[in-house]
Short mmCIF file of N, CA and C in Angstrom, two decimals:
data_model
loop_
_atom_site.label_atom_id
_atom_site.label_comp_id
_atom_site.label_asym_id
_atom_site.label_seq_id
_atom_site.Cartn_x
_atom_site.Cartn_y
_atom_site.Cartn_z
N LEU A 16 141.32 -20.18 265.29
CA LEU A 16 139.93 -20.62 265.04
C LEU A 16 139.97 -20.63 263.33
N HIS A 17 139.23 -21.73 263.00
CA HIS A 17 138.63 -21.81 261.62
C HIS A 17 137.15 -21.87 261.55
N VAL A 18 136.46 -21.15 260.70
CA VAL A 18 135.15 -21.16 260.81
C VAL A 18 134.79 -21.39 259.16
N GLY A 19 133.89 -22.35 258.92
CA GLY A 19 133.54 -22.79 257.53
C GLY A 19 133.21 -24.19 257.42
N ARG A 20 132.93 -24.50 256.27
CA ARG A 20 132.64 -26.02 255.97
C ARG A 20 133.88 -26.81 256.01
N PHE A 21 133.73 -27.89 256.57
CA PHE A 21 134.92 -28.74 256.75
C PHE A 21 135.18 -29.63 255.60
N GLU A 22 135.69 -28.91 254.63
CA GLU A 22 136.06 -29.85 253.55
C GLU A 22 137.10 -29.36 252.78
N ARG A 23 137.96 -30.07 251.80
CA ARG A 23 139.08 -29.94 251.28
C ARG A 23 139.21 -28.51 250.52
N GLY A 24 138.14 -28.07 249.72
CA GLY A 24 138.16 -26.78 249.00
C GLY A 24 138.46 -25.60 249.89
N LYS A 25 137.79 -25.87 251.20
CA LYS A 25 137.95 -24.57 252.16
C LYS A 25 139.40 -24.82 252.77
N GLY A 26 140.23 -25.58 252.41
CA GLY A 26 141.52 -25.65 252.89
C GLY A 26 141.83 -26.13 254.23
N ILE A 27 140.78 -26.74 254.67
CA ILE A 27 140.96 -27.53 256.08
C ILE A 27 142.10 -28.48 256.13
N GLU A 28 142.29 -29.33 255.07
CA GLU A 28 143.58 -30.10 255.20
C GLU A 28 144.85 -29.57 255.33
N THR A 29 145.03 -28.63 254.67
CA THR A 29 146.25 -27.66 254.65
C THR A 29 146.32 -27.07 256.09
N LEU A 30 145.22 -26.57 256.60
CA LEU A 30 145.39 -26.02 258.00
C LEU A 30 145.69 -27.17 258.99
N ILE A 31 145.06 -28.29 258.86
CA ILE A 31 145.38 -29.37 259.95
C ILE A 31 146.73 -29.83 259.82
N GLU A 32 147.31 -29.94 258.57
CA GLU A 32 148.77 -30.21 258.45
C GLU A 32 149.64 -29.11 259.08
N THR A 33 149.21 -27.94 258.84
CA THR A 33 150.19 -26.86 259.28
C THR A 33 149.96 -26.94 260.97
N PHE A 34 148.81 -26.90 261.46
CA PHE A 34 148.61 -27.13 262.91
C PHE A 34 149.47 -28.39 263.50
N ILE A 35 149.43 -29.30 262.85
CA ILE A 35 150.37 -30.51 263.36
C ILE A 35 151.73 -30.07 263.43
N GLN A 36 152.22 -29.44 262.39
CA GLN A 36 153.75 -29.01 262.38
C GLN A 36 154.09 -28.06 263.56
N LEU A 37 153.01 -26.97 263.69
CA LEU A 37 153.28 -26.08 264.93
C LEU A 37 152.96 -26.57 266.33
N ALA A 38 151.95 -27.59 266.39
CA ALA A 38 151.58 -28.01 267.67
C ALA A 38 152.76 -28.95 268.24
N LYS A 39 153.51 -29.47 267.36
CA LYS A 39 154.67 -30.18 267.83
C LYS A 39 155.96 -29.34 268.36
N LYS A 40 155.82 -28.21 267.92
CA LYS A 40 156.79 -27.09 268.41
C LYS A 40 156.47 -26.43 269.64
N TYR A 41 154.92 -26.17 269.69
CA TYR A 41 154.54 -25.38 270.62
C TYR A 41 153.42 -26.00 271.26
N SER A 42 153.56 -26.36 272.61
CA SER A 42 152.62 -26.98 273.40
C SER A 42 151.23 -26.22 273.89
N ASP A 43 151.27 -25.08 273.63
CA ASP A 43 150.29 -24.10 273.88
C ASP A 43 149.36 -23.78 272.80
N LEU A 44 149.62 -24.37 271.68
CA LEU A 44 148.49 -24.09 270.61
C LEU A 44 147.44 -25.18 270.64
N PHE A 45 146.31 -24.46 270.29
CA PHE A 45 145.15 -25.06 270.14
C PHE A 45 144.36 -24.65 269.01
N LEU A 46 143.39 -25.41 268.35
CA LEU A 46 142.58 -25.17 267.19
C LEU A 46 141.22 -25.59 267.56
N THR A 47 140.24 -24.47 266.98
CA THR A 47 138.89 -24.87 267.01
C THR A 47 138.43 -24.73 265.67
N CYS A 48 137.65 -25.70 265.27
CA CYS A 48 137.10 -25.75 263.82
C CYS A 48 135.64 -25.57 263.91
N VAL A 49 135.12 -24.53 263.62
CA VAL A 49 133.67 -24.32 263.57
C VAL A 49 132.99 -24.53 262.28
N GLY A 50 132.04 -25.46 262.14
CA GLY A 50 131.37 -25.67 260.87
C GLY A 50 130.90 -27.08 260.63
N ASN A 51 129.97 -27.20 259.61
CA ASN A 51 129.55 -28.44 259.33
C ASN A 51 130.61 -29.42 258.72
N PRO A 52 130.66 -30.55 259.12
CA PRO A 52 131.71 -31.48 258.72
C PRO A 52 130.92 -32.20 257.42
N ARG A 53 131.62 -32.06 256.44
CA ARG A 53 131.25 -32.73 255.15
C ARG A 53 132.31 -33.49 254.29
N GLY A 54 132.02 -34.67 253.71
CA GLY A 54 132.89 -35.24 252.99
C GLY A 54 133.92 -36.03 253.74
N PRO A 55 135.05 -36.58 253.09
CA PRO A 55 135.88 -37.37 253.69
C PRO A 55 137.09 -36.55 254.46
N SER A 56 137.19 -35.28 254.37
CA SER A 56 138.20 -34.49 255.16
C SER A 56 138.13 -34.73 256.69
N LEU A 57 137.07 -34.78 257.16
CA LEU A 57 136.84 -34.78 258.67
C LEU A 57 137.64 -35.99 259.12
N GLU A 58 137.17 -37.13 258.69
CA GLU A 58 137.82 -38.41 259.16
C GLU A 58 139.41 -38.42 258.83
N LYS A 59 139.61 -37.99 257.67
CA LYS A 59 141.26 -37.88 257.25
C LYS A 59 141.81 -36.96 258.33
N CYS A 60 141.49 -35.87 258.61
CA CYS A 60 142.11 -35.06 259.55
C CYS A 60 142.07 -35.56 260.95
N LYS A 61 140.95 -36.05 261.52
CA LYS A 61 140.89 -36.73 262.83
C LYS A 61 141.85 -37.66 263.00
N ASN A 62 142.08 -38.55 261.78
CA ASN A 62 142.96 -39.85 261.78
C ASN A 62 144.34 -39.23 261.98
N LYS A 63 144.81 -38.01 261.15
CA LYS A 63 146.11 -37.57 261.31
C LYS A 63 146.34 -37.13 262.78
N LEU A 64 145.56 -36.50 263.35
CA LEU A 64 145.67 -35.77 264.61
C LEU A 64 145.70 -36.95 265.61
N LEU A 65 144.99 -37.93 265.42
CA LEU A 65 145.04 -39.18 266.39
C LEU A 65 146.44 -39.85 266.32
N LYS A 66 146.82 -39.83 265.03
CA LYS A 66 148.21 -40.57 264.86
C LYS A 66 149.43 -39.83 265.49
N GLU A 67 149.24 -38.62 265.44
CA GLU A 67 150.15 -37.66 266.10
C GLU A 67 149.95 -37.30 267.46
N GLY A 68 148.86 -37.86 268.07
CA GLY A 68 148.67 -37.44 269.48
C GLY A 68 148.15 -36.19 269.75
N LEU A 69 147.46 -35.59 268.79
CA LEU A 69 147.25 -33.93 268.93
C LEU A 69 145.67 -33.96 269.00
N ASN A 70 144.89 -35.00 268.96
CA ASN A 70 143.53 -35.00 268.79
C ASN A 70 142.90 -34.21 270.07
N GLU A 71 143.53 -34.16 271.14
CA GLU A 71 142.99 -33.43 272.28
C GLU A 71 143.00 -31.98 272.21
N ARG A 72 143.88 -31.52 271.26
CA ARG A 72 144.15 -29.94 271.15
C ARG A 72 143.26 -29.37 269.97
N VAL A 73 142.47 -30.21 269.43
CA VAL A 73 141.54 -29.52 268.42
C VAL A 73 140.21 -29.97 268.80
N VAL A 74 139.43 -28.84 268.62
CA VAL A 74 137.87 -29.08 269.20
C VAL A 74 137.23 -28.82 267.56
N PHE A 75 136.25 -29.62 267.43
CA PHE A 75 135.29 -29.79 266.23
C PHE A 75 134.07 -29.38 266.88
N THR A 76 133.48 -28.10 266.78
CA THR A 76 132.18 -27.72 267.17
C THR A 76 131.11 -28.23 266.27
N GLY A 77 131.29 -28.56 265.07
CA GLY A 77 130.06 -28.80 264.19
C GLY A 77 129.44 -27.50 263.75
N PHE A 78 128.29 -27.68 263.43
CA PHE A 78 127.52 -26.46 263.19
C PHE A 78 127.08 -25.64 264.32
N ILE A 79 127.18 -24.45 264.31
CA ILE A 79 126.68 -23.54 265.44
C ILE A 79 125.90 -22.30 264.84
N THR A 80 124.99 -21.80 265.71
CA THR A 80 124.09 -20.70 265.16
C THR A 80 124.90 -19.38 264.94
N TYR A 81 124.33 -18.61 264.09
CA TYR A 81 125.14 -17.35 263.62
C TYR A 81 125.40 -16.57 265.12
N ASN A 82 124.32 -16.64 266.02
CA ASN A 82 124.51 -15.86 267.31
C ASN A 82 125.50 -16.39 268.17
N GLU A 83 126.06 -17.68 268.00
CA GLU A 83 127.05 -18.29 268.80
C GLU A 83 128.69 -17.77 268.30
N LEU A 84 128.55 -17.44 266.97
CA LEU A 84 129.87 -17.22 266.51
C LEU A 84 130.75 -16.18 267.05
N PRO A 85 130.18 -14.90 267.59
CA PRO A 85 130.98 -13.96 268.45
C PRO A 85 131.62 -14.64 269.49
N LEU A 86 130.90 -15.64 270.39
CA LEU A 86 131.70 -16.22 271.40
C LEU A 86 133.13 -16.69 270.91
N HIS A 87 133.03 -17.47 269.77
CA HIS A 87 134.12 -18.32 269.42
C HIS A 87 135.28 -17.24 268.84
N TYR A 88 134.77 -16.22 268.09
CA TYR A 88 135.74 -15.29 267.73
C TYR A 88 136.51 -14.52 268.86
N SER A 89 135.61 -14.28 269.97
CA SER A 89 136.24 -13.58 271.20
C SER A 89 137.26 -14.40 271.87
N GLN A 90 137.02 -15.84 271.74
CA GLN A 90 137.90 -16.59 272.45
C GLN A 90 139.24 -17.03 271.81
N CYS A 91 139.44 -16.56 270.66
CA CYS A 91 140.49 -16.96 269.83
C CYS A 91 141.46 -15.80 269.73
N ASP A 92 142.87 -16.18 269.39
CA ASP A 92 143.92 -15.18 269.19
C ASP A 92 144.13 -14.95 267.82
N LEU A 93 143.65 -15.76 266.68
CA LEU A 93 143.95 -15.75 265.35
C LEU A 93 142.76 -16.54 264.64
N VAL A 94 142.37 -15.87 263.57
CA VAL A 94 141.45 -16.42 262.55
C VAL A 94 142.22 -16.94 261.25
N VAL A 95 142.08 -18.25 260.82
CA VAL A 95 142.70 -18.59 259.70
C VAL A 95 141.69 -19.00 258.70
N VAL A 96 141.82 -18.49 257.47
CA VAL A 96 140.80 -18.76 256.53
C VAL A 96 141.71 -19.28 255.11
N PRO A 97 141.95 -20.66 255.10
CA PRO A 97 142.68 -21.25 254.29
C PRO A 97 142.09 -21.60 252.94
N SER A 98 141.23 -20.90 252.40
CA SER A 98 140.47 -21.48 251.30
C SER A 98 141.39 -21.79 250.09
N GLU A 99 140.97 -22.78 249.39
CA GLU A 99 141.78 -23.24 248.22
C GLU A 99 140.79 -23.14 246.91
N ILE A 100 139.56 -22.47 247.07
CA ILE A 100 138.80 -22.35 246.10
C ILE A 100 138.46 -20.75 245.97
N TYR A 101 138.00 -20.18 244.85
CA TYR A 101 137.63 -18.83 244.73
C TYR A 101 136.64 -18.53 245.43
N GLU A 102 136.68 -17.47 246.20
CA GLU A 102 135.52 -16.85 246.81
C GLU A 102 135.46 -15.37 246.52
N SER A 103 134.34 -14.87 246.24
CA SER A 103 134.20 -13.46 245.91
C SER A 103 134.41 -12.59 246.92
N PHE A 104 133.77 -13.09 248.19
CA PHE A 104 133.86 -12.06 249.27
C PHE A 104 133.83 -13.28 250.45
N SER A 105 134.70 -13.29 251.56
CA SER A 105 134.78 -14.11 252.53
C SER A 105 134.15 -13.59 253.84
N TYR A 106 132.96 -14.14 254.26
CA TYR A 106 132.18 -13.59 255.38
C TYR A 106 132.95 -13.88 256.52
N THR A 107 133.71 -15.04 256.62
CA THR A 107 134.65 -15.37 257.56
C THR A 107 135.75 -14.38 257.89
N VAL A 108 136.27 -13.98 256.88
CA VAL A 108 137.45 -13.00 256.79
C VAL A 108 136.71 -11.62 257.39
N ALA A 109 135.70 -11.06 256.92
CA ALA A 109 135.02 -9.96 257.46
C ALA A 109 134.46 -10.10 258.92
N GLN A 110 134.18 -11.32 259.25
CA GLN A 110 133.65 -11.50 260.73
C GLN A 110 134.86 -11.41 261.52
N GLY A 111 135.98 -11.97 261.17
CA GLY A 111 137.19 -11.98 262.04
C GLY A 111 137.63 -10.69 262.26
N LEU A 112 137.80 -9.88 261.04
CA LEU A 112 138.15 -8.51 261.02
C LEU A 112 137.33 -7.56 261.95
N ALA A 113 135.99 -7.91 261.90
CA ALA A 113 135.11 -7.19 262.65
C ALA A 113 135.19 -7.30 264.02
N CYS A 114 135.63 -8.52 264.57
CA CYS A 114 135.74 -8.85 265.84
C CYS A 114 137.00 -8.50 266.37
N GLY A 115 137.96 -7.85 265.55
CA GLY A 115 139.13 -7.13 266.04
C GLY A 115 140.38 -8.31 266.10
N LYS A 116 140.26 -9.42 265.24
CA LYS A 116 141.10 -10.42 265.30
C LYS A 116 142.15 -10.36 264.20
N PRO A 117 143.24 -10.79 264.31
CA PRO A 117 144.18 -10.91 263.14
C PRO A 117 143.77 -12.08 262.26
N VAL A 118 143.64 -11.90 261.16
CA VAL A 118 143.24 -12.93 260.10
C VAL A 118 144.39 -13.27 259.14
N ILE A 119 144.69 -14.57 259.08
CA ILE A 119 145.50 -15.09 258.06
C ILE A 119 144.77 -15.64 257.05
N ALA A 120 144.67 -15.39 255.73
CA ALA A 120 143.71 -15.87 254.68
C ALA A 120 144.52 -16.16 253.58
N SER A 121 144.05 -16.99 252.70
CA SER A 121 144.35 -17.44 251.38
C SER A 121 144.54 -16.16 250.42
N ASN A 122 145.33 -16.18 249.60
CA ASN A 122 145.54 -15.07 248.50
C ASN A 122 144.77 -15.52 247.25
N ILE A 123 143.55 -15.50 247.30
CA ILE A 123 142.67 -16.00 246.31
C ILE A 123 141.41 -15.27 246.26
N GLY A 124 140.86 -15.16 245.11
CA GLY A 124 139.53 -14.56 244.80
C GLY A 124 139.31 -13.16 245.39
N GLY A 125 138.35 -12.94 246.03
CA GLY A 125 138.20 -11.64 246.59
C GLY A 125 138.63 -11.51 247.98
N ILE A 126 139.46 -12.28 248.41
CA ILE A 126 139.86 -12.35 249.90
C ILE A 126 140.98 -11.30 250.09
N PRO A 127 141.93 -11.11 249.18
CA PRO A 127 142.85 -10.03 249.24
C PRO A 127 142.14 -8.60 249.31
N GLU A 128 141.26 -8.47 248.50
CA GLU A 128 140.52 -7.33 248.81
C GLU A 128 139.80 -6.85 250.18
N THR A 129 139.26 -8.07 250.80
CA THR A 129 138.61 -8.16 252.08
C THR A 129 139.59 -7.71 253.22
N VAL A 130 140.76 -8.11 252.92
CA VAL A 130 141.95 -7.80 254.11
C VAL A 130 142.78 -6.65 253.54
N ASN A 131 142.15 -5.95 252.58
CA ASN A 131 142.90 -4.64 252.14
C ASN A 131 144.23 -5.09 251.69
N TYR A 132 144.45 -6.12 250.95
CA TYR A 132 145.65 -6.47 250.39
C TYR A 132 146.71 -6.62 251.17
N GLY A 133 146.30 -7.32 252.35
CA GLY A 133 147.19 -7.36 253.42
C GLY A 133 147.61 -6.40 254.46
N LYS A 134 146.92 -5.22 254.35
CA LYS A 134 147.13 -4.24 255.26
C LYS A 134 146.07 -4.52 256.56
N ALA A 135 145.04 -5.15 256.34
CA ALA A 135 144.20 -5.57 257.55
C ALA A 135 144.28 -6.93 257.94
N GLY A 136 145.26 -7.74 257.32
CA GLY A 136 145.39 -9.17 257.67
C GLY A 136 146.53 -9.70 256.82
N ILE A 137 146.77 -10.86 257.01
CA ILE A 137 147.99 -11.49 256.28
C ILE A 137 147.59 -12.61 255.32
N LEU A 138 148.03 -12.52 254.15
CA LEU A 138 147.84 -13.30 253.15
C LEU A 138 148.79 -14.37 252.98
N PHE A 139 148.40 -15.66 252.41
CA PHE A 139 149.47 -16.65 252.19
C PHE A 139 149.09 -17.40 250.88
N ASP A 140 149.87 -18.14 250.29
CA ASP A 140 149.62 -18.73 249.06
C ASP A 140 148.77 -19.92 249.43
N PRO A 141 147.72 -20.05 248.73
CA PRO A 141 146.60 -21.13 248.98
C PRO A 141 147.32 -22.61 248.95
N GLY A 142 147.01 -23.41 249.83
CA GLY A 142 147.49 -24.74 249.77
C GLY A 142 148.94 -24.89 250.17
N ASN A 143 149.63 -23.79 250.54
CA ASN A 143 151.02 -23.81 250.88
C ASN A 143 151.17 -23.84 252.33
N ILE A 144 151.49 -25.04 252.65
CA ILE A 144 151.65 -25.37 254.16
C ILE A 144 152.90 -24.55 254.83
N GLU A 145 153.88 -24.53 254.11
CA GLU A 145 155.14 -23.92 254.66
C GLU A 145 154.76 -22.51 254.70
N ASP A 146 154.08 -21.69 253.74
CA ASP A 146 153.82 -20.27 253.84
C ASP A 146 152.93 -20.17 254.98
N LEU A 147 151.79 -20.94 255.18
CA LEU A 147 150.87 -20.72 256.26
C LEU A 147 151.59 -20.93 257.64
N THR A 148 152.35 -21.88 257.72
CA THR A 148 153.09 -22.16 259.01
C THR A 148 154.03 -20.97 259.30
N GLU A 149 154.69 -20.35 258.44
CA GLU A 149 155.52 -19.26 258.61
C GLU A 149 154.79 -18.26 259.04
N LYS A 150 153.67 -17.99 258.40
CA LYS A 150 152.81 -16.61 258.77
C LYS A 150 152.30 -16.80 260.26
N ILE A 151 151.70 -18.13 260.50
CA ILE A 151 151.15 -18.19 261.88
C ILE A 151 152.26 -18.07 262.84
N GLU A 152 153.52 -18.70 262.60
CA GLU A 152 154.56 -18.68 263.55
C GLU A 152 155.07 -17.21 263.90
N TYR A 153 154.83 -16.43 262.82
CA TYR A 153 155.40 -15.00 262.74
C TYR A 153 154.57 -14.29 263.89
N LEU A 154 153.20 -14.61 263.62
CA LEU A 154 152.39 -13.76 264.64
C LEU A 154 152.33 -14.46 266.03
N TYR A 155 152.51 -15.72 266.15
CA TYR A 155 152.67 -16.27 267.36
C TYR A 155 153.98 -15.68 268.28
N HIS A 156 154.80 -15.31 267.55
CA HIS A 156 156.07 -14.89 268.27
C HIS A 156 156.04 -13.25 268.51
N ASN A 157 155.09 -12.55 267.56
CA ASN A 157 155.10 -11.16 267.66
C ASN A 157 153.64 -10.63 268.20
N ILE A 158 153.62 -10.70 269.37
CA ILE A 158 152.21 -10.10 270.03
C ILE A 158 151.91 -8.73 269.58
N HIS A 159 152.92 -7.72 269.61
CA HIS A 159 152.66 -6.40 269.15
C HIS A 159 152.27 -6.34 267.71
N LYS A 160 152.70 -7.18 266.89
CA LYS A 160 152.28 -7.24 265.60
C LYS A 160 150.76 -7.73 265.53
N ARG A 161 150.48 -8.88 266.14
CA ARG A 161 149.13 -9.30 266.20
C ARG A 161 148.32 -8.22 266.73
N LYS A 162 148.54 -7.54 267.69
CA LYS A 162 147.92 -6.47 268.22
C LYS A 162 147.55 -5.46 267.20
N ASN A 163 148.54 -5.05 266.53
CA ASN A 163 148.56 -3.94 265.52
C ASN A 163 147.60 -4.33 264.26
N ILE A 164 147.87 -5.59 263.85
CA ILE A 164 147.02 -6.21 262.64
C ILE A 164 145.55 -6.25 263.19
N ALA A 165 145.36 -6.55 264.52
CA ALA A 165 143.94 -6.70 265.06
C ALA A 165 143.21 -5.38 264.92
N ARG A 166 143.87 -4.34 265.31
CA ARG A 166 143.46 -2.87 265.34
C ARG A 166 143.18 -2.50 263.97
N LYS A 167 144.05 -2.68 262.97
CA LYS A 167 143.77 -2.31 261.63
C LYS A 167 142.73 -3.01 261.09
N ALA A 168 142.57 -4.30 261.38
CA ALA A 168 141.36 -5.11 260.82
C ALA A 168 140.11 -4.46 261.27
N ARG A 169 139.95 -4.08 262.49
CA ARG A 169 138.67 -3.53 262.97
C ARG A 169 138.48 -2.17 262.30
N GLU A 170 139.51 -1.31 262.15
CA GLU A 170 139.41 -0.08 261.42
C GLU A 170 138.93 -0.20 260.04
N HIS A 171 139.57 -1.32 259.30
CA HIS A 171 139.25 -1.53 257.95
C HIS A 171 137.67 -1.98 257.78
N VAL A 172 137.18 -2.69 258.71
CA VAL A 172 135.97 -3.08 258.48
C VAL A 172 135.02 -1.91 258.72
N VAL A 173 135.10 -1.25 259.98
CA VAL A 173 134.43 -0.04 260.26
C VAL A 173 134.33 0.92 258.98
N GLU A 174 135.64 1.13 258.49
CA GLU A 174 135.53 2.21 257.46
C GLU A 174 135.12 1.69 255.92
N ASN A 175 134.95 0.34 255.84
CA ASN A 175 134.55 -0.02 254.60
C ASN A 175 133.45 -0.96 254.47
N TYR A 176 132.86 -1.61 255.65
CA TYR A 176 131.86 -2.57 255.50
C TYR A 176 130.89 -2.36 256.56
N SER A 177 130.78 -1.29 257.38
CA SER A 177 129.73 -1.01 258.35
C SER A 177 128.70 -0.63 257.73
N ILE A 178 127.49 -0.71 258.48
CA ILE A 178 126.08 -0.35 257.93
C ILE A 178 126.26 1.28 257.78
N GLU A 179 126.87 1.90 258.39
CA GLU A 179 127.18 3.44 258.38
C GLU A 179 127.63 3.93 257.09
N VAL A 180 128.44 3.05 256.56
CA VAL A 180 129.26 3.23 255.24
C VAL A 180 128.51 2.64 254.12
N LEU A 181 128.03 1.41 254.13
CA LEU A 181 127.25 0.64 253.15
C LEU A 181 125.84 1.20 253.11
N GLY A 182 125.22 1.42 254.14
CA GLY A 182 123.89 1.85 254.08
C GLY A 182 123.52 2.91 253.06
N PRO A 183 124.20 4.25 253.11
CA PRO A 183 124.02 5.28 252.30
C PRO A 183 124.41 4.92 250.83
N ARG A 184 125.30 3.95 250.60
CA ARG A 184 125.78 3.39 249.29
C ARG A 184 124.64 2.66 248.62
N TYR A 185 124.08 1.81 249.33
CA TYR A 185 123.05 0.99 248.95
C TYR A 185 121.64 1.94 248.75
N GLN A 186 121.55 2.60 249.51
CA GLN A 186 120.26 3.42 249.37
C GLN A 186 120.52 4.52 248.14
N SER A 187 121.68 4.94 247.83
CA SER A 187 121.86 5.68 246.57
C SER A 187 121.85 4.88 245.33
N PHE A 188 122.21 3.79 245.41
CA PHE A 188 122.16 2.78 244.30
C PHE A 188 120.81 2.40 244.04
N TYR A 189 119.99 1.95 245.10
CA TYR A 189 118.49 1.64 244.75
C TYR A 189 117.65 2.94 244.27
N GLN A 190 117.98 4.05 244.85
CA GLN A 190 117.22 5.33 244.42
C GLN A 190 117.58 5.53 242.99
N SER A 191 118.81 5.28 242.45
CA SER A 191 119.22 5.48 241.07
C SER A 191 118.24 4.38 240.23
N LEU A 192 118.08 3.44 240.55
CA LEU A 192 117.42 2.32 240.08
C LEU A 192 115.78 2.89 239.71
N ILE A 193 115.23 3.52 240.59
CA ILE A 193 113.73 3.75 240.52
C ILE A 193 113.62 5.14 239.75
N ARG A 194 114.74 5.73 239.61
CA ARG A 194 114.48 7.15 238.79
C ARG A 194 114.31 7.13 237.36
#
């Protein structure tokens, strides 16, 4: 599963190239891309998939509402966040972790901190198709590792980003401002 704007900076072209390599090896791989298509990346990727005969194995949902996101997360085995631009905090990473899904994400910006520096997810070099392919293939072949990462992902989010944890921190911060 990929959730985000469908544009080059979000790493979608890297993900599609990676998917093409893996889909040629494994006939049971499918990709769902959730998000607004923008710019030339959509047509470029669709043309590559069509040329490789893999267009039937990728679903482009377009924009969906926030309430529909959990359904997509629940139906996937893996969340990939291939950003190639700096992100201070990735909501997609946090959402994937919160849904108890293993996340493979770019080692860029605030993403490493969000996945607890690889303890609650797997990091790869941004734009590196070979590295991303290797990481996805590793989890494809290791269901126990996938389940272990998913468990750690959920624990990390609950322990660090839940309302029970952040609520008192925010309350304390705001109270300190009005004193």
